Amino acid sequence: MYWFAKSKLLPRLYNCNSIIRQQSRVSVGQQVSLLHSFSRRPFPSWQRQSYVATQHGISCQYAVQRCCSSSSVSLQGSRNRDVTLNKDRLSLRYGHYHLDLPYVWLRDHCRCDVCYNHKTCQKNIDNYDLDLDISPTQVAFDGTVLTLEWPGSHLTSYNIDWLLENAYHDQHRDRVERVLWNKALMSAVEEQPMVPFKEFMQSETGLKNHVKNLMTYGFSVVTEAPADHQGTLTVSQRLTFIQPTLFGPSWGFTSDLAFGDTAFTSVGLGAHTDNTYFTAPSGIQIFHVVEHQGTGGETLLVDGFFAAETLRRENPTAFKCLTETVVAHEFYDSEHQVRSLGTVLSLHPTTNKLLNIRFNPYDRSPLHTVPPDQIKQFYKSYAALTKEIRKTENEVWLKLKPGMVLFVDNWRVMHGRSAFTGLRRVSGCYLPRDDWLGKARLFGLQNL
């Protein structure tokens, strides 16, 4: 009989797995918590020094080489071939994923009831002292659960789904992939990103489809809504709460220059993002044309990420410049002086994917942040991005009518309008980014 048949870790691990399989409707966090309901008895010294690899046809010499690299840590489990133990970390392979997990990280993120409060979803940081040089005394992996025992007999177990969602690595991805688009690609989409008002308001499926549209395409339209300002607010608050700004808790505008902003005129507006002068621009911008007695006034949409990725591919020097050069944007009138600093393009720190485009030539402040020897390169790079954005083949035009409430991801999709005549009243507001993405996570659509 192999030594691991006598081990106390694997029987406890298998018991834990049976609980997970029986609790298929329980969240991963609750599953991990259940893993710690078993006693934490120390392992006999003979078990800590043993390792048998013949279970999986691994030579004894190779097995010793794997274990010696992490001192006295022993490895067990039906899938131990997927785990490599090193001096300060373990490497775990699962499908196409390859996770490097430092021991100190694994100890710090323990989700047992001692280390983590599952009612408040907060760490109990005062319950242990974190040893930066800690190593486990036992490691087991059965393909579903990674279990480690630490000095002092503390037991930590992780469901593989939790590790894939939370481990720091460059293979993170959202559960809904972006679809970058131009006019031709958007025209080819079979189901346009639109959700009827009743479905949106009365079913979780309708709301989820709307959020999925926002994640996939960067915009979505709720149709058949009440054609007034209250209808705008009702639809907006179905997703999350409204974000007040200097324009008020919400807004309605026409060409009356109520604010010192080109939007409050009847002239055409090129593609741009809003709130570039805020340190953190609003996450969603909402437009609802509640009345128009005249001509023109079509709404322009441009996928800023499509344009930026084209620039990354065809002009990497310009792309790099726009991700590194900090510029200022500003909003000034008689009562406000708002200014922000940021790069035109921002990247996600772990995936290197585009995170934000901050593009508004109307609001760009004097370039006091760009050194003289870099100013020409910035202008060349900005012009290259502007050229991509203004290509006719990248533009999608919509004629918004009363009852059509347009949601735009203000961190990705740019908007504009054609010039118009007559009375045109637009109702709208802003929604905070963190909160609409929080809704996406609740629906299981977003991870990063």
Short mmCIF file of C-alpha atoms in Angstrom, two decimals:
data_model
loop_
_atom_site.label_atom_id
_atom_site.label_comp_id
_atom_site.label_asym_id
_atom_site.label_seq_id
_atom_site.Cartn_x
_atom_site.Cartn_y
_atom_site.Cartn_z
CA MET A 1 0.00 0.00 0.00
CA TYR A 2 1.36 3.41 -0.97
CA TRP A 3 2.12 5.85 1.82
CA PHE A 4 -0.46 8.38 0.65
CA ALA A 5 -3.22 5.81 1.20
CA LYS A 6 -2.48 6.25 4.89
CA SER A 7 -2.18 10.02 4.71
CA LYS A 8 -4.70 12.18 6.52
CA LEU A 9 -4.59 14.98 3.94
CA LEU A 10 -6.03 13.12 0.98
CA PRO A 11 -9.00 11.56 2.80
CA ARG A 12 -9.84 15.01 4.14
CA LEU A 13 -9.38 16.44 0.65
CA TYR A 14 -11.69 13.84 -0.90
CA ASN A 15 -14.31 14.53 1.76
CA CYS A 16 -14.06 18.22 0.93
CA ASN A 17 -14.52 17.50 -2.77
CA SER A 18 -17.63 15.44 -2.10
CA ILE A 19 -19.10 18.44 -0.31
CA ILE A 20 -18.30 20.69 -3.26
CA ARG A 21 -19.89 18.28 -5.71
CA GLN A 22 -23.00 18.06 -3.55
CA GLN A 23 -23.18 21.86 -3.19
CA SER A 24 -23.32 22.67 -6.90
CA ARG A 25 -25.43 25.75 -6.26
CA VAL A 26 -23.19 27.12 -3.54
CA SER A 27 -20.84 29.99 -4.42
CA VAL A 28 -17.11 29.36 -4.70
CA GLY A 29 -16.51 31.45 -1.59
CA GLN A 30 -18.93 29.31 0.39
CA GLN A 31 -17.39 26.15 -1.02
CA VAL A 32 -13.95 27.23 0.13
CA SER A 33 -15.35 28.05 3.55
CA LEU A 34 -16.85 24.55 3.79
CA LEU A 35 -13.43 23.06 3.18
CA HIS A 36 -12.28 24.29 6.57
CA SER A 37 -14.91 22.57 8.66
CA PHE A 38 -12.62 19.58 9.05
CA SER A 39 -10.19 19.12 11.93
CA ARG A 40 -6.66 20.35 11.42
CA ARG A 41 -4.59 17.54 12.87
CA PRO A 42 -0.83 17.60 12.36
CA PHE A 43 0.75 15.13 9.97
CA PRO A 44 3.18 12.46 11.26
CA SER A 45 6.78 13.23 10.48
CA TRP A 46 7.11 10.12 8.31
CA GLN A 47 4.46 11.51 5.98
CA ARG A 48 6.27 14.83 5.59
CA GLN A 49 9.40 13.09 4.32
CA SER A 50 7.73 10.65 1.93
CA TYR A 51 6.96 10.92 -1.73
CA VAL A 52 5.80 8.20 -4.06
CA ALA A 53 5.61 8.92 -7.76
CA THR A 54 4.89 5.48 -9.14
CA GLN A 55 1.15 6.18 -8.90
CA HIS A 56 1.52 8.30 -12.06
CA GLY A 57 4.49 6.52 -13.63
CA ILE A 58 7.04 9.17 -12.62
CA SER A 59 10.55 7.96 -11.93
CA CYS A 60 11.78 8.18 -8.35
CA GLN A 61 14.75 10.29 -9.43
CA TYR A 62 12.46 12.84 -11.11
CA ALA A 63 10.18 12.87 -8.11
CA VAL A 64 13.07 13.60 -5.77
CA GLN A 65 14.22 16.42 -8.04
CA ARG A 66 10.80 18.02 -7.91
CA CYS A 67 10.56 17.82 -4.14
CA CYS A 68 14.10 18.81 -3.28
CA SER A 69 13.58 22.20 -4.90
CA SER A 70 11.15 23.12 -2.14
CA SER A 71 12.96 21.70 0.88
CA SER A 72 10.79 19.32 2.92
CA VAL A 73 7.45 20.10 1.31
CA SER A 74 5.71 16.90 0.22
CA LEU A 75 3.31 16.68 -2.67
CA GLN A 76 0.33 14.40 -3.02
CA GLY A 77 -3.00 14.14 -4.80
CA SER A 78 -4.39 12.45 -7.86
CA ARG A 79 -3.23 15.36 -10.02
CA ASN A 80 0.14 16.03 -8.43
CA ARG A 81 1.73 15.85 -11.87
CA ASP A 82 0.13 19.26 -12.54
CA VAL A 83 1.95 20.88 -9.61
CA THR A 84 5.64 21.79 -9.44
CA LEU A 85 7.07 22.83 -6.09
CA ASN A 86 9.78 25.48 -6.00
CA LYS A 87 11.65 27.26 -3.23
CA ASP A 88 9.17 30.08 -2.68
CA ARG A 89 6.18 29.17 -4.86
CA LEU A 90 4.31 26.44 -6.64
CA SER A 91 3.39 26.25 -10.29
CA LEU A 92 0.02 24.79 -11.22
CA ARG A 93 -1.17 23.76 -14.66
CA TYR A 94 -4.88 23.54 -15.36
CA GLY A 95 -5.93 23.16 -18.96
CA HIS A 96 -4.27 25.99 -20.88
CA TYR A 97 -3.68 27.99 -17.69
CA HIS A 98 -0.32 28.11 -15.96
CA LEU A 99 -0.40 29.75 -12.53
CA ASP A 100 2.66 30.77 -10.51
CA LEU A 101 1.49 30.99 -6.90
CA PRO A 102 3.94 32.28 -4.26
CA TYR A 103 3.53 30.50 -0.92
CA VAL A 104 3.16 33.80 0.94
CA TRP A 105 0.34 34.74 -1.47
CA LEU A 106 -1.41 31.43 -0.85
CA ARG A 107 -1.14 31.86 2.92
CA ASP A 108 -2.28 35.50 2.84
CA HIS A 109 -5.40 34.73 0.81
CA CYS A 110 -6.62 31.83 2.95
CA ARG A 111 -10.42 31.80 2.99
CA CYS A 112 -10.94 29.69 6.11
CA ASP A 113 -13.30 31.01 8.78
CA VAL A 114 -10.34 32.05 10.93
CA CYS A 115 -8.67 34.14 8.24
CA TYR A 116 -11.73 35.42 6.38
CA ASN A 117 -15.16 36.67 7.43
CA HIS A 118 -17.61 35.22 4.92
CA LYS A 119 -20.47 37.35 6.24
CA THR A 120 -18.72 40.65 5.55
CA CYS A 121 -16.46 39.35 2.73
CA GLN A 122 -13.43 40.87 4.49
CA LYS A 123 -10.10 39.51 5.64
CA ASN A 124 -9.50 38.95 9.34
CA ILE A 125 -6.04 40.47 9.17
CA ASP A 126 -5.46 40.51 12.95
CA ASN A 127 -5.78 36.75 13.32
CA TYR A 128 -2.30 35.86 12.09
CA ASP A 129 1.17 37.25 11.42
CA LEU A 130 2.25 36.85 7.82
CA ASP A 131 5.67 35.18 7.44
CA LEU A 132 7.16 36.32 4.12
CA ASP A 133 9.34 33.20 3.96
CA ILE A 134 6.59 30.73 4.80
CA SER A 135 6.44 27.33 3.07
CA PRO A 136 3.76 24.66 3.37
CA THR A 137 4.52 21.28 4.90
CA GLN A 138 2.00 19.45 2.72
CA VAL A 139 0.50 20.20 -0.71
CA ALA A 140 -2.25 18.24 -2.47
CA PHE A 141 -4.13 18.79 -5.71
CA ASP A 142 -6.86 16.53 -7.08
CA GLY A 143 -7.82 18.61 -10.11
CA THR A 144 -10.55 20.53 -8.28
CA VAL A 145 -9.09 21.64 -4.95
CA LEU A 146 -5.59 22.76 -4.01
CA THR A 147 -4.95 22.10 -0.32
CA LEU A 148 -1.94 23.23 1.73
CA GLU A 149 -1.01 22.65 5.34
CA TRP A 150 1.22 25.24 6.95
CA PRO A 151 3.53 25.10 9.97
CA GLY A 152 1.32 25.01 13.03
CA SER A 153 -1.14 22.68 11.24
CA HIS A 154 -3.17 25.47 9.63
CA LEU A 155 -5.07 24.18 6.59
CA THR A 156 -5.82 26.25 3.49
CA SER A 157 -7.89 24.99 0.54
CA TYR A 158 -8.68 26.68 -2.76
CA ASN A 159 -11.22 25.71 -5.38
CA ILE A 160 -9.57 25.88 -8.81
CA ASP A 161 -12.26 28.30 -10.06
CA TRP A 162 -11.35 30.75 -7.31
CA LEU A 163 -7.66 30.54 -8.23
CA LEU A 164 -8.37 31.12 -11.91
CA GLU A 165 -10.42 34.20 -11.08
CA ASN A 166 -8.05 35.70 -8.53
CA ALA A 167 -4.48 34.59 -9.16
CA TYR A 168 -2.22 37.31 -10.55
CA HIS A 169 -1.18 36.19 -14.02
CA ASP A 170 -1.24 37.41 -17.59
CA GLN A 171 -3.93 34.97 -18.69
CA HIS A 172 -6.87 36.74 -17.07
CA ARG A 173 -9.80 37.32 -19.37
CA ASP A 174 -13.34 38.54 -19.02
CA ARG A 175 -16.13 36.03 -19.43
CA VAL A 176 -17.53 38.22 -22.20
CA GLU A 177 -15.07 39.09 -24.92
CA ARG A 178 -15.15 42.55 -26.47
CA VAL A 179 -16.17 42.82 -30.09
CA LEU A 180 -14.26 45.73 -31.59
CA TRP A 181 -16.15 47.23 -34.49
CA ASN A 182 -16.27 49.67 -37.35
CA LYS A 183 -19.25 50.45 -39.59
CA ALA A 184 -19.02 47.25 -41.65
CA LEU A 185 -18.53 44.97 -38.65
CA MET A 186 -21.36 46.56 -36.71
CA SER A 187 -23.69 46.27 -39.70
CA ALA A 188 -22.96 42.54 -39.84
CA VAL A 189 -24.07 41.93 -36.25
CA GLU A 190 -27.26 39.85 -36.43
CA GLU A 191 -28.75 40.97 -33.12
CA GLN A 192 -28.14 44.68 -32.70
CA PRO A 193 -27.50 45.82 -29.09
CA MET A 194 -31.07 46.79 -28.26
CA VAL A 195 -33.40 45.70 -25.45
CA PRO A 196 -37.13 46.55 -25.23
CA PHE A 197 -38.16 48.66 -22.25
CA LYS A 198 -40.54 46.11 -20.68
CA GLU A 199 -38.00 43.30 -20.93
CA PHE A 200 -35.29 45.56 -19.54
CA MET A 201 -37.38 46.76 -16.60
CA GLN A 202 -39.26 43.58 -15.69
CA SER A 203 -36.76 40.74 -16.11
CA GLU A 204 -33.24 39.98 -14.97
CA THR A 205 -32.62 38.49 -18.41
CA GLY A 206 -33.38 41.82 -20.07
CA LEU A 207 -31.05 43.71 -17.72
CA LYS A 208 -28.33 41.09 -18.16
CA ASN A 209 -28.58 41.29 -21.95
CA HIS A 210 -28.24 45.07 -21.73
CA VAL A 211 -25.10 44.78 -19.57
CA LYS A 212 -23.70 42.15 -21.91
CA ASN A 213 -24.22 44.52 -24.84
CA LEU A 214 -22.31 47.22 -23.01
CA MET A 215 -19.42 44.87 -22.33
CA THR A 216 -19.39 43.44 -25.85
CA TYR A 217 -19.95 46.52 -28.01
CA GLY A 218 -19.56 49.44 -25.62
CA PHE A 219 -23.13 50.67 -26.14
CA SER A 220 -26.72 49.48 -25.88
CA VAL A 221 -30.14 51.00 -26.56
CA VAL A 222 -33.29 50.56 -24.49
CA THR A 223 -36.25 50.97 -26.86
CA GLU A 224 -39.90 51.90 -26.28
CA ALA A 225 -39.17 53.83 -23.07
CA PRO A 226 -41.42 56.67 -21.87
CA ALA A 227 -40.45 59.66 -24.00
CA ASP A 228 -39.72 62.16 -21.24
CA HIS A 229 -37.07 63.03 -18.70
CA GLN A 230 -38.59 60.82 -16.03
CA GLY A 231 -38.44 57.92 -18.48
CA THR A 232 -34.72 58.61 -18.88
CA LEU A 233 -34.17 58.48 -15.12
CA THR A 234 -36.26 55.33 -14.68
CA VAL A 235 -34.25 53.46 -17.30
CA SER A 236 -30.92 54.77 -15.99
CA GLN A 237 -31.58 53.79 -12.38
CA ARG A 238 -32.50 50.26 -13.40
CA LEU A 239 -28.77 49.69 -14.01
CA THR A 240 -27.31 51.65 -11.09
CA PHE A 241 -27.54 54.99 -9.32
CA ILE A 242 -26.98 58.27 -11.15
CA GLN A 243 -23.65 60.05 -10.78
CA PRO A 244 -24.04 63.78 -10.10
CA THR A 245 -21.60 66.11 -11.86
CA LEU A 246 -21.20 69.86 -12.29
CA PHE A 247 -24.06 69.61 -14.80
CA GLY A 248 -26.38 68.48 -12.01
CA PRO A 249 -27.79 65.14 -10.83
CA SER A 250 -29.05 64.69 -14.41
CA TRP A 251 -29.43 67.02 -17.33
CA GLY A 252 -31.47 68.15 -20.25
CA PHE A 253 -30.03 70.42 -22.89
CA THR A 254 -30.78 72.21 -26.10
CA SER A 255 -28.90 74.82 -28.10
CA ASP A 256 -29.21 77.57 -25.48
CA LEU A 257 -25.59 77.78 -24.24
CA ALA A 258 -26.78 77.20 -20.66
CA PHE A 259 -23.21 75.99 -20.03
CA GLY A 260 -20.02 77.09 -21.70
CA ASP A 261 -19.83 73.90 -23.73
CA THR A 262 -20.14 73.21 -27.45
CA ALA A 263 -22.76 70.55 -26.69
CA PHE A 264 -25.16 73.40 -25.82
CA THR A 265 -25.12 74.69 -29.41
CA SER A 266 -26.56 73.41 -32.69
CA VAL A 267 -23.22 72.81 -34.44
CA GLY A 268 -21.94 69.35 -35.26
CA LEU A 269 -19.63 67.57 -32.82
CA GLY A 270 -16.86 65.17 -33.78
CA ALA A 271 -16.35 61.89 -31.95
CA HIS A 272 -15.11 62.38 -28.39
CA THR A 273 -15.42 61.05 -24.87
CA ASP A 274 -16.96 63.05 -22.02
CA ASN A 275 -15.53 64.13 -18.68
CA THR A 276 -11.93 64.05 -19.88
CA TYR A 277 -11.40 66.87 -17.38
CA PHE A 278 -12.36 64.53 -14.48
CA THR A 279 -9.67 62.48 -12.79
CA ALA A 280 -11.99 59.47 -13.22
CA PRO A 281 -14.40 60.09 -16.14
CA SER A 282 -17.94 58.83 -15.72
CA GLY A 283 -18.44 55.23 -16.75
CA ILE A 284 -21.68 55.47 -18.72
CA GLN A 285 -23.21 58.39 -20.58
CA ILE A 286 -26.92 58.28 -21.38
CA PHE A 287 -28.67 60.11 -24.23
CA HIS A 288 -32.40 60.32 -24.84
CA VAL A 289 -33.70 62.65 -27.56
CA VAL A 290 -37.12 63.43 -26.11
CA GLU A 291 -38.07 65.96 -28.82
CA HIS A 292 -36.76 67.21 -32.15
CA GLN A 293 -38.64 69.53 -34.47
CA GLY A 294 -36.17 70.03 -37.27
CA THR A 295 -33.52 68.31 -39.35
CA GLY A 296 -30.13 66.74 -38.68
CA GLY A 297 -28.97 65.86 -35.19
CA GLU A 298 -28.00 62.25 -35.91
CA THR A 299 -25.89 60.61 -33.21
CA LEU A 300 -22.36 59.48 -34.07
CA LEU A 301 -20.66 56.50 -32.41
CA VAL A 302 -17.03 55.39 -32.90
CA ASP A 303 -15.38 52.44 -31.17
CA GLY A 304 -12.33 54.10 -29.65
CA PHE A 305 -10.73 50.75 -28.88
CA PHE A 306 -11.02 49.69 -32.54
CA ALA A 307 -9.25 52.87 -33.61
CA ALA A 308 -6.61 52.55 -30.89
CA GLU A 309 -5.89 48.89 -31.65
CA THR A 310 -5.47 49.79 -35.32
CA LEU A 311 -2.95 52.41 -34.23
CA ARG A 312 -1.17 49.88 -31.98
CA ARG A 313 -0.83 47.50 -34.92
CA GLU A 314 0.14 50.01 -37.62
CA ASN A 315 1.98 52.71 -35.66
CA PRO A 316 3.32 51.27 -32.39
CA THR A 317 5.48 54.33 -31.75
CA ALA A 318 2.45 56.63 -31.74
CA PHE A 319 0.46 54.17 -29.63
CA LYS A 320 3.25 53.96 -27.04
CA CYS A 321 3.52 57.75 -26.90
CA LEU A 322 -0.19 58.13 -26.17
CA THR A 323 -0.03 55.55 -23.36
CA GLU A 324 2.90 57.33 -21.69
CA THR A 325 2.45 61.08 -22.28
CA VAL A 326 0.38 62.82 -19.61
CA VAL A 327 -1.79 65.67 -20.86
CA ALA A 328 -4.30 67.96 -19.20
CA HIS A 329 -7.98 68.47 -20.03
CA GLU A 330 -10.13 71.24 -18.58
CA PHE A 331 -13.64 72.64 -18.24
CA TYR A 332 -13.86 76.35 -17.47
CA ASP A 333 -16.83 78.67 -17.11
CA SER A 334 -17.80 81.48 -14.76
CA GLU A 335 -18.52 79.04 -11.90
CA HIS A 336 -16.23 76.06 -12.55
CA GLN A 337 -12.56 75.40 -13.14
CA VAL A 338 -12.03 71.66 -13.48
CA ARG A 339 -8.81 70.07 -14.72
CA SER A 340 -7.39 66.56 -14.84
CA LEU A 341 -4.12 64.89 -15.80
CA GLY A 342 -3.95 61.58 -17.63
CA THR A 343 -2.80 59.74 -20.73
CA VAL A 344 -4.93 59.65 -23.85
CA LEU A 345 -4.78 55.83 -23.82
CA SER A 346 -4.59 53.69 -20.69
CA LEU A 347 -3.79 49.97 -20.50
CA HIS A 348 -4.84 47.32 -18.02
CA PRO A 349 -1.83 46.61 -15.75
CA THR A 350 -2.01 42.80 -16.05
CA THR A 351 -3.48 42.09 -19.50
CA ASN A 352 -2.07 45.07 -21.43
CA LYS A 353 -5.49 45.44 -23.04
CA LEU A 354 -6.99 48.89 -23.51
CA LEU A 355 -8.65 50.15 -20.37
CA ASN A 356 -9.60 53.73 -21.24
CA ILE A 357 -9.50 56.23 -24.06
CA ARG A 358 -9.55 59.89 -23.02
CA PHE A 359 -10.06 61.73 -26.29
CA ASN A 360 -11.60 65.18 -26.47
CA PRO A 361 -9.81 67.80 -28.58
CA TYR A 362 -12.39 70.38 -27.48
CA ASP A 363 -11.36 70.10 -23.82
CA ARG A 364 -7.61 69.62 -24.17
CA SER A 365 -5.75 72.05 -21.96
CA PRO A 366 -2.47 73.85 -22.82
CA LEU A 367 0.24 71.18 -22.99
CA HIS A 368 2.24 72.32 -19.99
CA THR A 369 2.94 68.69 -19.02
CA VAL A 370 4.77 67.71 -22.23
CA PRO A 371 8.52 68.56 -22.34
CA PRO A 372 9.64 70.61 -25.38
CA ASP A 373 11.73 67.76 -26.79
CA GLN A 374 8.65 65.47 -26.80
CA ILE A 375 6.04 67.88 -28.09
CA LYS A 376 6.44 67.05 -31.80
CA GLN A 377 6.15 63.33 -31.16
CA PHE A 378 3.00 63.88 -29.13
CA TYR A 379 1.39 65.99 -31.86
CA LYS A 380 2.30 63.37 -34.49
CA SER A 381 0.87 60.58 -32.33
CA TYR A 382 -2.31 62.48 -31.49
CA ALA A 383 -2.83 63.30 -35.17
CA ALA A 384 -2.38 59.62 -36.09
CA LEU A 385 -5.07 58.57 -33.59
CA THR A 386 -7.37 61.39 -34.71
CA LYS A 387 -7.04 60.23 -38.30
CA GLU A 388 -8.15 56.71 -37.34
CA ILE A 389 -11.08 58.01 -35.30
CA ARG A 390 -12.30 60.26 -38.13
CA LYS A 391 -12.24 57.64 -40.86
CA THR A 392 -15.70 57.40 -42.40
CA GLU A 393 -15.58 53.59 -42.31
CA ASN A 394 -15.23 53.71 -38.51
CA GLU A 395 -18.39 55.78 -37.98
CA VAL A 396 -21.81 54.44 -37.02
CA TRP A 397 -24.70 56.92 -37.20
CA LEU A 398 -28.00 56.54 -35.34
CA LYS A 399 -31.14 58.60 -35.58
CA LEU A 400 -32.34 58.56 -31.98
CA LYS A 401 -36.07 59.03 -31.59
CA PRO A 402 -38.17 59.69 -28.47
CA GLY A 403 -38.29 56.47 -26.44
CA MET A 404 -34.77 55.29 -27.48
CA VAL A 405 -32.40 55.58 -24.51
CA LEU A 406 -28.78 55.16 -25.52
CA PHE A 407 -26.18 53.92 -23.00
CA VAL A 408 -22.54 54.54 -24.00
CA ASP A 409 -19.44 53.15 -22.29
CA ASN A 410 -17.65 56.47 -21.88
CA TRP A 411 -14.29 54.73 -21.31
CA ARG A 412 -14.42 53.08 -24.73
CA VAL A 413 -16.96 54.41 -27.24
CA MET A 414 -16.87 58.00 -28.47
CA HIS A 415 -19.95 59.94 -29.42
CA GLY A 416 -20.77 63.01 -31.48
CA ARG A 417 -23.61 64.45 -33.53
CA SER A 418 -24.37 66.14 -36.81
CA ALA A 419 -25.47 69.77 -36.93
CA PHE A 420 -29.19 70.32 -36.61
CA THR A 421 -31.95 72.83 -37.07
CA GLY A 422 -35.02 73.52 -34.97
CA LEU A 423 -35.80 72.58 -31.40
CA ARG A 424 -33.89 69.51 -30.20
CA ARG A 425 -34.16 68.53 -26.53
CA VAL A 426 -31.90 65.85 -25.13
CA SER A 427 -32.29 64.26 -21.71
CA GLY A 428 -29.48 62.34 -20.04
CA CYS A 429 -27.20 61.63 -17.13
CA TYR A 430 -24.01 59.85 -16.13
CA LEU A 431 -23.56 56.54 -14.32
CA PRO A 432 -20.47 55.55 -12.28
CA ARG A 433 -18.09 53.04 -13.86
CA ASP A 434 -17.37 50.93 -10.78
CA ASP A 435 -21.04 50.31 -10.15
CA TRP A 436 -22.12 49.28 -13.61
CA LEU A 437 -19.16 46.91 -13.80
CA GLY A 438 -20.17 45.62 -10.38
CA LYS A 439 -23.52 44.72 -11.89
CA ALA A 440 -21.67 42.87 -14.66
CA ARG A 441 -19.78 40.85 -12.04
CA LEU A 442 -23.01 39.94 -10.27
CA PHE A 443 -24.26 38.56 -13.58
CA GLY A 444 -21.01 36.59 -14.01
CA LEU A 445 -20.05 38.61 -17.09
CA GLN A 446 -16.95 40.40 -15.85
CA ASN A 447 -13.87 39.44 -13.89
CA LEU A 448 -11.06 41.95 -14.28
#
